[in-house]
CSV table of C-alpha atoms in Angstrom, one decimal:
chain,number,residue,atom,x,y,z
M,1,MET,CA,-16.6,2.8,-18.8
M,2,PRO,CA,-15.6,0.0,-16.3
M,3,LEU,CA,-13.3,0.9,-13.4
M,4,ARG,CA,-9.9,-0.6,-13.1
M,5,PRO,CA,-8.3,-1.4,-9.7
M,6,GLY,CA,-6.0,1.4,-8.5
M,7,THR,CA,-7.3,4.1,-10.8
M,8,PRO,CA,-7.7,7.6,-9.2
M,9,ARG,CA,-11.4,7.5,-9.8
M,10,LEU,CA,-11.8,4.2,-8.0
M,11,LEU,CA,-9.7,5.4,-5.1
M,12,ARG,CA,-11.7,8.6,-4.8
M,13,GLN,CA,-14.9,6.5,-4.7
M,14,ILE,CA,-13.5,4.3,-2.0
M,15,ASN,CA,-12.4,7.3,0.1
M,16,ASP,CA,-15.7,9.0,-0.4
M,17,ARG,CA,-17.7,6.0,0.7
M,18,ALA,CA,-15.5,5.6,3.8
M,19,ALA,CA,-15.9,9.2,4.7
M,20,LEU,CA,-19.7,9.1,4.3
M,21,GLU,CA,-20.0,6.0,6.4
M,22,LEU,CA,-17.8,7.7,9.1
M,23,LEU,CA,-19.9,10.9,9.0
M,24,LEU,CA,-23.0,8.8,9.5
M,25,SER,CA,-21.7,6.7,12.4
M,26,LYS,CA,-19.4,9.3,14.2
M,27,GLY,CA,-20.3,12.7,12.7
M,28,PRO,CA,-20.5,15.6,12.4
M,29,LEU,CA,-16.7,15.8,12.0
M,30,THR,CA,-14.1,18.4,11.3
M,31,ARG,CA,-11.8,18.1,8.3
M,32,ALA,CA,-8.9,17.2,10.6
M,33,GLU,CA,-11.0,14.6,12.4
M,34,LEU,CA,-12.1,13.0,9.2
M,35,GLY,CA,-8.5,12.9,7.9
M,36,GLU,CA,-7.4,11.2,11.1
M,37,LEU,CA,-10.1,8.6,11.0
M,38,THR,CA,-9.5,7.8,7.3
M,39,GLY,CA,-5.8,8.2,7.2
M,40,LEU,CA,-6.0,10.9,4.6
M,41,SER,CA,-4.1,14.1,4.6
M,42,LYS,CA,-5.8,17.4,5.5
M,43,VAL,CA,-5.5,18.5,1.9
M,44,THR,CA,-7.0,15.2,0.5
M,45,SER,CA,-9.8,15.2,3.1
M,46,GLY,CA,-10.5,18.8,2.3
M,47,GLN,CA,-10.8,18.0,-1.4
M,48,LEU,CA,-13.0,15.1,-0.5
M,49,LEU,CA,-15.4,17.2,1.6
M,50,SER,CA,-15.5,19.8,-1.1
M,51,ARG,CA,-16.4,17.2,-3.7
M,52,LEU,CA,-19.1,15.7,-1.5
M,53,GLU,CA,-20.5,19.1,-0.7
M,54,THR,CA,-20.7,20.0,-4.4
M,55,ARG,CA,-22.7,16.8,-5.0
M,56,GLY,CA,-25.1,17.7,-2.2
M,57,LEU,CA,-24.1,14.7,0.0
M,58,VAL,CA,-22.4,16.6,2.7
M,59,THR,CA,-23.3,19.9,4.4
M,60,ALA,CA,-21.9,22.2,7.0
M,61,ALA,CA,-23.1,21.3,10.5
M,62,GLY,CA,-21.8,23.9,12.8
M,63,GLU,CA,-18.4,24.6,14.4
M,64,ARG,CA,-16.1,22.9,16.9
M,65,PRO,CA,-14.6,25.4,19.4
M,66,GLY,CA,-10.8,25.2,19.5
M,67,GLY,CA,-8.2,26.2,22.0
M,68,ARG,CA,-6.5,28.7,19.7
M,69,GLY,CA,-7.4,30.2,16.4
M,70,PRO,CA,-10.8,30.1,14.7
M,71,ASN,CA,-13.3,27.4,15.3
M,72,ALA,CA,-13.1,24.4,13.0
M,73,ALA,CA,-16.1,23.8,10.7
M,74,LEU,CA,-18.1,20.6,11.2
M,75,TYR,CA,-19.4,18.5,8.3
M,76,GLY,CA,-22.2,16.0,8.3
M,77,VAL,CA,-24.2,13.9,5.8
M,78,ASN,CA,-26.9,16.1,4.2
M,79,PRO,CA,-30.1,14.5,5.4
M,80,ALA,CA,-32.0,15.8,2.4
M,81,SER,CA,-29.7,14.1,-0.1
M,82,ALA,CA,-32.1,11.2,-0.3
M,83,TYR,CA,-35.1,9.6,1.3
M,84,VAL,CA,-36.6,6.2,1.7
M,85,ALA,CA,-40.0,4.7,2.7
M,86,GLY,CA,-40.9,1.7,4.8
M,87,LEU,CA,-44.3,0.2,5.3
M,88,GLU,CA,-45.9,-2.5,7.6
M,89,VAL,CA,-49.0,-4.0,6.0
M,90,LEU,CA,-51.5,-5.7,8.3
M,91,PRO,CA,-55.1,-6.8,7.6
M,92,ASP,CA,-56.5,-3.9,9.6
M,93,SER,CA,-53.9,-1.2,9.2
M,94,VAL,CA,-51.1,0.1,6.9
M,95,THR,CA,-48.3,2.1,8.6
M,96,ALA,CA,-45.9,4.1,6.3
M,97,GLY,CA,-42.8,6.0,7.3
M,98,VAL,CA,-40.4,8.2,5.5
M,99,ALA,CA,-36.8,8.6,6.6
M,100,ASP,CA,-33.9,10.7,5.4
M,101,ILE,CA,-30.6,9.2,4.4
M,102,THR,CA,-29.3,9.5,8.0
M,103,GLY,CA,-32.1,7.1,9.1
M,104,THR,CA,-34.1,9.8,10.9
M,105,ILE,CA,-37.8,9.1,10.5
M,106,VAL,CA,-39.4,12.4,9.4
M,107,ALA,CA,-43.0,11.2,9.0
M,108,GLU,CA,-45.1,8.2,10.0
M,109,ILE,CA,-48.8,7.7,9.2
M,110,THR,CA,-51.3,4.9,9.6
M,111,VAL,CA,-54.3,4.3,7.3
M,112,ASP,CA,-57.2,2.0,7.3
M,113,PRO,CA,-57.0,-0.5,4.4
M,114,THR,CA,-60.5,-2.0,4.9
M,115,ASP,CA,-62.0,-0.5,1.8
M,116,ALA,CA,-58.9,-0.7,-0.4
M,117,GLY,CA,-59.2,-3.9,-2.5
M,118,ASP,CA,-56.2,-3.2,-4.7
M,119,PRO,CA,-52.9,-3.6,-2.7
M,120,VAL,CA,-51.0,-1.5,-5.3
M,121,LYS,CA,-53.3,1.5,-5.0
M,122,MET,CA,-53.4,1.1,-1.2
M,123,VAL,CA,-49.6,1.2,-0.9
M,124,HIS,CA,-49.3,4.0,-3.4
M,125,GLY,CA,-51.9,6.1,-1.4
M,126,ALA,CA,-50.2,5.4,1.9
M,127,VAL,CA,-46.8,6.4,0.5
M,128,LEU,CA,-48.1,9.6,-1.0
M,129,ARG,CA,-49.7,10.5,2.4
M,130,ALA,CA,-46.5,9.8,4.2
M,131,CYS,CA,-44.5,11.9,1.7
M,132,GLU,CA,-47.0,14.8,2.0
M,133,SER,CA,-46.7,14.6,5.8
M,134,ALA,CA,-42.9,14.7,5.5
M,135,GLY,CA,-42.9,17.5,3.0
M,136,VAL,CA,-41.0,15.2,0.6
M,137,GLU,CA,-41.7,14.6,-3.1
M,138,LEU,CA,-42.2,11.1,-4.3
M,139,SER,CA,-39.4,11.6,-6.7
M,140,GLN,CA,-37.0,12.1,-3.8
M,141,LEU,CA,-37.5,8.5,-2.5
M,142,ARG,CA,-34.8,6.1,-3.5
M,143,CYS,CA,-36.3,2.8,-2.2
M,144,LEU,CA,-39.4,1.4,-0.6
M,145,VAL,CA,-39.5,-1.7,1.6
M,146,ILE,CA,-42.8,-3.3,2.6
M,147,GLY,CA,-43.2,-5.8,5.5
M,148,THR,CA,-46.0,-8.3,5.4
M,149,ARG,CA,-46.9,-11.5,7.2
M,150,GLY,CA,-46.6,-13.5,4.0
M,151,VAL,CA,-43.9,-15.8,2.7
M,152,VAL,CA,-41.7,-14.0,0.1
M,153,ASP,CA,-39.9,-15.9,-2.6
M,154,PRO,CA,-36.2,-14.9,-2.3
M,155,ALA,CA,-35.7,-15.6,-6.0
M,156,THR,CA,-38.4,-13.3,-7.4
M,157,GLY,CA,-39.3,-11.1,-4.4
M,158,GLU,CA,-43.0,-11.9,-4.8
M,159,VAL,CA,-45.3,-12.9,-2.1
M,160,ARG,CA,-45.8,-16.7,-2.4
M,161,TYR,CA,-48.8,-16.7,-0.1
M,162,SER,CA,-50.2,-14.9,2.9
M,163,PHE,CA,-53.1,-16.2,5.0
M,164,ASP,CA,-53.8,-12.8,6.4
M,165,LEU,CA,-53.5,-10.8,3.2
M,166,PRO,CA,-55.1,-12.9,0.4
M,167,ALA,CA,-55.1,-10.1,-2.1
M,168,TRP,CA,-51.3,-10.1,-2.0
M,169,HIS,CA,-50.1,-12.4,-4.7
M,170,VAL,CA,-47.7,-12.8,-7.6
M,171,GLY,CA,-47.8,-9.7,-9.7
M,172,ILE,CA,-48.2,-7.2,-6.9
M,173,LEU,CA,-44.4,-6.4,-6.8
M,174,GLY,CA,-44.3,-5.6,-10.5
M,175,GLY,CA,-47.4,-3.4,-10.2
M,176,LEU,CA,-45.9,-1.4,-7.3
M,177,ARG,CA,-42.6,-0.9,-9.2
M,178,ALA,CA,-44.4,0.3,-12.3
M,179,LEU,CA,-46.8,2.7,-10.5
M,180,LEU,CA,-44.2,4.1,-8.1
M,181,GLY,CA,-41.3,4.1,-10.5
M,182,LYS,CA,-38.9,3.2,-7.7
M,183,PRO,CA,-37.1,0.1,-6.4
M,184,VAL,CA,-39.6,-1.7,-4.2
M,185,ILE,CA,-38.8,-4.7,-2.0
M,186,ILE,CA,-41.3,-6.9,-0.2
M,187,GLU,CA,-40.0,-8.7,2.9
M,188,ASN,CA,-41.4,-10.9,5.6
M,189,ASP,CA,-42.3,-8.8,8.7
M,190,VAL,CA,-40.3,-10.9,11.2
M,191,ASN,CA,-37.2,-10.7,9.0
M,192,LEU,CA,-37.5,-6.9,9.1
M,193,ALA,CA,-37.9,-7.0,12.9
M,194,ALA,CA,-34.6,-8.9,13.0
M,195,LEU,CA,-32.9,-6.2,11.0
M,196,ALA,CA,-34.3,-3.6,13.4
M,197,GLU,CA,-33.1,-5.7,16.4
M,198,GLN,CA,-29.6,-5.9,14.9
M,199,ALA,CA,-29.5,-2.1,14.2
M,200,TYR,CA,-31.1,-0.7,17.3
M,201,GLY,CA,-32.0,-3.4,19.8
M,202,ALA,CA,-30.8,-6.3,21.8
M,203,ALA,CA,-28.9,-7.9,19.0
M,204,GLU,CA,-26.8,-4.9,18.1
M,205,ASP,CA,-23.4,-6.0,16.8
M,206,VAL,CA,-24.4,-9.7,17.1
M,207,ASP,CA,-23.9,-11.7,13.9
M,208,ASP,CA,-25.7,-14.9,14.8
M,209,PHE,CA,-29.0,-14.6,16.5
M,210,ALA,CA,-32.7,-15.5,16.1
M,211,ILE,CA,-35.8,-13.5,17.0
M,212,LEU,CA,-38.8,-15.4,18.1
M,213,TRP,CA,-42.0,-13.4,17.4
M,214,ALA,CA,-45.0,-14.4,19.5
M,215,GLY,CA,-48.4,-12.7,19.5
M,216,VAL,CA,-51.2,-12.7,17.0
M,217,GLY,CA,-49.0,-14.8,14.8
M,218,GLN,CA,-45.8,-16.8,15.3
M,219,GLY,CA,-42.6,-16.3,13.4
M,220,LEU,CA,-38.8,-16.6,13.5
M,221,GLY,CA,-36.2,-14.3,12.0
M,222,VAL,CA,-32.7,-15.9,11.6
M,223,MET,CA,-29.5,-13.9,11.2
M,224,LEU,CA,-26.4,-16.0,10.4
M,225,GLY,CA,-23.1,-14.4,9.8
M,226,GLY,CA,-24.7,-11.0,9.8
M,227,ARG,CA,-27.1,-11.9,7.0
M,228,LEU,CA,-30.8,-12.9,7.0
M,229,HIS,CA,-31.4,-16.6,6.3
M,230,ARG,CA,-34.6,-16.8,4.3
M,231,GLY,CA,-34.4,-20.4,3.0
M,232,ILE,CA,-34.7,-21.7,-0.5
M,233,THR,CA,-38.4,-20.8,-0.8
M,234,GLY,CA,-38.6,-18.0,1.8
M,235,GLY,CA,-40.1,-20.3,4.3
M,236,ALA,CA,-37.3,-20.2,6.9
M,237,GLY,CA,-38.8,-19.0,10.2
M,238,GLU,CA,-42.3,-20.4,9.9
M,239,ILE,CA,-42.0,-21.7,13.4
M,240,GLY,CA,-45.7,-22.0,13.9
M,241,TRP,CA,-45.5,-25.3,12.0
M,242,LEU,CA,-42.8,-26.7,14.4
M,243,PRO,CA,-43.9,-30.2,15.5
M,244,VAL,CA,-44.4,-30.3,19.3
M,245,PRO,CA,-44.8,-33.4,21.4
M,246,GLY,CA,-48.3,-33.6,22.8
M,247,GLU,CA,-49.8,-31.3,20.2
M,248,PRO,CA,-51.5,-32.8,17.0
M,249,LEU,CA,-49.8,-32.4,13.7
M,250,PRO,CA,-51.7,-30.4,11.1
M,251,THR,CA,-53.8,-32.4,8.6
M,252,ASP,CA,-54.0,-29.5,6.2
M,253,VAL,CA,-51.1,-27.1,5.9
M,254,THR,CA,-53.2,-24.7,4.0
M,255,ALA,CA,-55.4,-24.1,7.1
M,256,PRO,CA,-54.2,-21.2,9.1
M,257,GLN,CA,-53.4,-21.5,12.8
M,258,SER,CA,-53.1,-25.3,12.6
M,259,GLY,CA,-49.4,-25.8,13.3
M,260,SER,CA,-48.4,-27.6,16.4
M,261,PHE,CA,-46.3,-24.8,17.9
M,262,GLN,CA,-49.1,-22.4,17.0
M,263,ARG,CA,-51.5,-24.5,19.0
M,264,LEU,CA,-49.1,-24.2,21.9
M,265,ILE,CA,-48.4,-20.4,22.0
M,266,GLY,CA,-51.1,-18.9,19.7
M,267,GLY,CA,-53.6,-16.4,20.9
M,268,GLU,CA,-56.3,-19.0,21.7
M,269,ALA,CA,-53.9,-21.2,23.5
M,270,LEU,CA,-52.5,-18.4,25.7
M,271,ALA,CA,-56.0,-17.1,26.5
M,272,GLY,CA,-56.9,-20.6,27.7
M,273,LEU,CA,-53.7,-20.9,29.7
M,274,ALA,CA,-54.4,-17.5,31.3
M,275,ALA,CA,-58.0,-18.5,32.2
M,276,ALA,CA,-56.7,-21.6,33.8
M,277,HIS,CA,-54.5,-19.5,36.0
M,278,GLY,CA,-57.2,-16.9,36.8
M,279,VAL,CA,-55.9,-14.2,34.5
M,280,SER,CA,-58.8,-12.5,32.6
M,281,ARG,CA,-58.5,-9.8,29.9
M,282,ASP,CA,-60.3,-9.4,26.6
M,283,ASP,CA,-57.9,-7.0,24.9
M,284,GLY,CA,-55.3,-9.3,23.6
M,285,VAL,CA,-52.4,-11.6,24.7
M,286,ALA,CA,-50.1,-8.7,25.6
M,287,ALA,CA,-52.6,-7.5,28.2
M,288,LEU,CA,-52.8,-11.0,29.7
M,289,VAL,CA,-49.0,-11.1,30.1
M,290,ARG,CA,-48.8,-7.6,31.6
M,291,THR,CA,-51.7,-8.4,34.0
M,292,ALA,CA,-50.0,-11.6,35.2
M,293,LEU,CA,-46.7,-9.7,35.8
M,294,ALA,CA,-48.5,-6.9,37.6
M,295,THR,CA,-50.4,-9.2,39.9
M,296,GLY,CA,-47.4,-11.6,40.5
M,297,ASN,CA,-49.1,-14.6,38.8
M,298,TRP,CA,-45.8,-16.4,38.4
M,299,ALA,CA,-47.5,-19.8,37.7
M,300,PHE,CA,-48.9,-18.4,34.4
M,301,ILE,CA,-45.6,-16.7,33.5
M,302,ASP,CA,-43.6,-19.8,34.3
M,303,GLU,CA,-45.8,-22.0,32.1
M,304,LEU,CA,-45.7,-19.4,29.3
M,305,ALA,CA,-41.9,-19.4,29.6
M,306,GLY,CA,-41.9,-23.2,29.3
M,307,ARG,CA,-44.0,-23.1,26.2
M,308,LEU,CA,-41.8,-20.5,24.5
M,309,ALA,CA,-38.7,-22.5,25.6
M,310,VAL,CA,-39.9,-25.3,23.4
M,311,GLY,CA,-39.4,-23.1,20.3
M,312,VAL,CA,-36.2,-21.6,21.5
M,313,ALA,CA,-34.6,-25.0,22.3
M,314,ALA,CA,-35.6,-26.4,18.9
M,315,VAL,CA,-34.0,-23.4,17.2
M,316,SER,CA,-30.9,-23.6,19.4
M,317,VAL,CA,-30.1,-27.2,18.9
M,318,VAL,CA,-30.2,-26.7,15.1
M,319,LEU,CA,-28.6,-23.3,14.7
M,320,ASP,CA,-26.7,-22.7,18.0
M,321,PRO,CA,-27.1,-18.9,17.9
M,322,THR,CA,-25.4,-16.6,20.3
M,323,LEU,CA,-28.7,-15.0,21.3
M,324,VAL,CA,-32.5,-15.5,20.9
M,325,VAL,CA,-34.6,-12.3,21.2
M,326,LEU,CA,-38.3,-12.5,22.3
M,327,SER,CA,-40.4,-10.0,20.3
M,328,GLY,CA,-44.0,-9.6,19.2
M,329,ASP,CA,-46.7,-8.7,21.6
M,330,VAL,CA,-45.9,-11.4,24.0
M,331,GLY,CA,-42.1,-10.8,24.1
M,332,ARG,CA,-42.5,-7.1,24.5
M,333,ALA,CA,-45.1,-7.4,27.2
M,334,GLY,CA,-43.1,-10.1,29.1
M,335,GLY,CA,-39.9,-8.0,29.1
M,336,HIS,CA,-36.8,-9.1,31.0
M,337,GLU,CA,-38.8,-11.1,33.5
M,338,LEU,CA,-40.2,-13.5,30.9
M,339,ALA,CA,-36.9,-13.6,29.0
M,340,ALA,CA,-35.0,-14.7,32.1
M,341,ARG,CA,-37.4,-17.5,32.8
M,342,VAL,CA,-37.3,-18.7,29.2
M,343,GLU,CA,-33.5,-18.8,29.4
M,344,GLU,CA,-33.7,-20.9,32.5
M,345,CYS,CA,-36.1,-23.3,30.9
M,346,VAL,CA,-34.0,-23.7,27.8
M,347,ALA,CA,-30.9,-24.3,29.9
M,348,ARG,CA,-32.6,-27.4,31.4
M,349,VAL,CA,-33.3,-29.0,28.0
M,350,CYS,CA,-30.8,-27.6,25.6
M,351,PRO,CA,-27.0,-28.2,25.7
M,352,SER,CA,-26.1,-25.1,23.7
M,353,ARG,CA,-27.8,-22.7,26.2
M,354,PRO,CA,-28.2,-19.4,24.3
M,355,ALA,CA,-28.7,-16.1,25.9
M,356,VAL,CA,-32.4,-15.0,25.8
M,357,ALA,CA,-33.3,-11.3,25.8
M,358,CYS,CA,-36.5,-9.3,25.2
M,359,THR,CA,-36.6,-6.9,22.3
M,360,ARG,CA,-35.2,-3.4,22.8
M,361,VAL,CA,-36.4,-1.9,19.6
M,362,GLU,CA,-38.5,1.2,20.3
M,363,GLY,CA,-41.6,2.0,18.2
M,364,ASN,CA,-42.8,-0.3,15.4
M,365,PRO,CA,-40.0,-2.9,14.8
M,366,VAL,CA,-41.3,-4.0,11.4
M,367,LEU,CA,-41.5,-0.4,10.2
M,368,ARG,CA,-38.0,0.3,11.6
M,369,GLY,CA,-36.6,-2.8,9.9
M,370,ALA,CA,-38.2,-1.8,6.6
M,371,ILE,CA,-36.4,1.6,6.9
M,372,VAL,CA,-33.1,-0.2,7.7
M,373,ALA,CA,-33.4,-2.4,4.6
M,374,ALA,CA,-34.4,0.6,2.4
M,375,LEU,CA,-31.5,2.7,3.7
M,376,GLU,CA,-29.0,-0.1,2.9
M,377,ARG,CA,-30.2,-0.1,-0.7
M,378,ALA,CA,-30.4,3.7,-1.0
M,379,ARG,CA,-27.0,4.3,0.6
M,380,GLU,CA,-25.4,1.8,-1.7
M,381,GLU,CA,-26.8,3.7,-4.7
M,382,VAL,CA,-26.2,7.2,-3.5
M,383,PHE,CA,-22.8,6.7,-1.8
M,384,SER,CA,-21.4,4.8,-4.8
M,385,ASP,CA,-22.0,7.6,-7.2
M,386,THR,CA,-19.9,10.5,-5.9
M,387,VAL,CA,-17.4,11.1,-8.7
């Protein structure tokens, strides 16, 4: 039966949702505190808490000592009322995490996908292992979000193409939903890192920002008005293809690692730059950056900053974001020192002059972003069905 504006049922749903959001962000809370924050009377807030407790969404969470009289009972969102899963799929590893409805990650596992030819079975196996580690039944999951390096079609949710994961193609999403029997979302990995940065990192409470990912691959996540900008085909953020003066344009866009900006800041390019400045490591670009910082090789750091600034400036003159966050292996390794130098370089060539910061997301940013996206879907479902 459709709801009509102003009906008691609708008003109860609105109040329940507001209370649950407050308990997540500010809880645990007493009945009186919840009433004060929502503007509801003690009687109404008490009825609300009783209703949510009956539905298993709210649980007692201790007591608040008072000056006189008995201690006031505290209430919080029941962590076990629902769970979600997030995954990061890479060519050489699959990381899966399970989180409760409050966002607390209760299990995280990594598996080797080398011998798993079928992506559907591989994801299913990883999710089952993560659930087993968390002591959670698969049936308790409300949503799964998977981060990949591929381009995802916003209209269908399918992976349009992925150079690193050739087995991921149209049809994978349907197979996952059928096997798991759950809502499944596939999202670009850097887009998920942007969600994590907004929820937990340098872009917290920032509505317009970009995250520049530099490392094994290059990517850009764009948040405009608090929403991800994916583009018509899902190709927004493929910054490796950005034309760069002095770098050749690709002759075949199906060839990986051939974009102009990729040639400027890709792994091979940075290894060559490091060698030219006397920095030598054979365990990845992050190690090169950390070694240069540790030894005070500012010539290498300055040239690296100048190269990154080309991408930041190009994004800034088009989008004019408040902030650009450096992430990926290079951004994380470079830290505040690299970010400050990139900001200085951008200011010399870009009239909009955005702030540049390094990522502040702890742990795996793609996995954490996948959890954020899954929680948004799950909470919308669980918190909207309280009466």
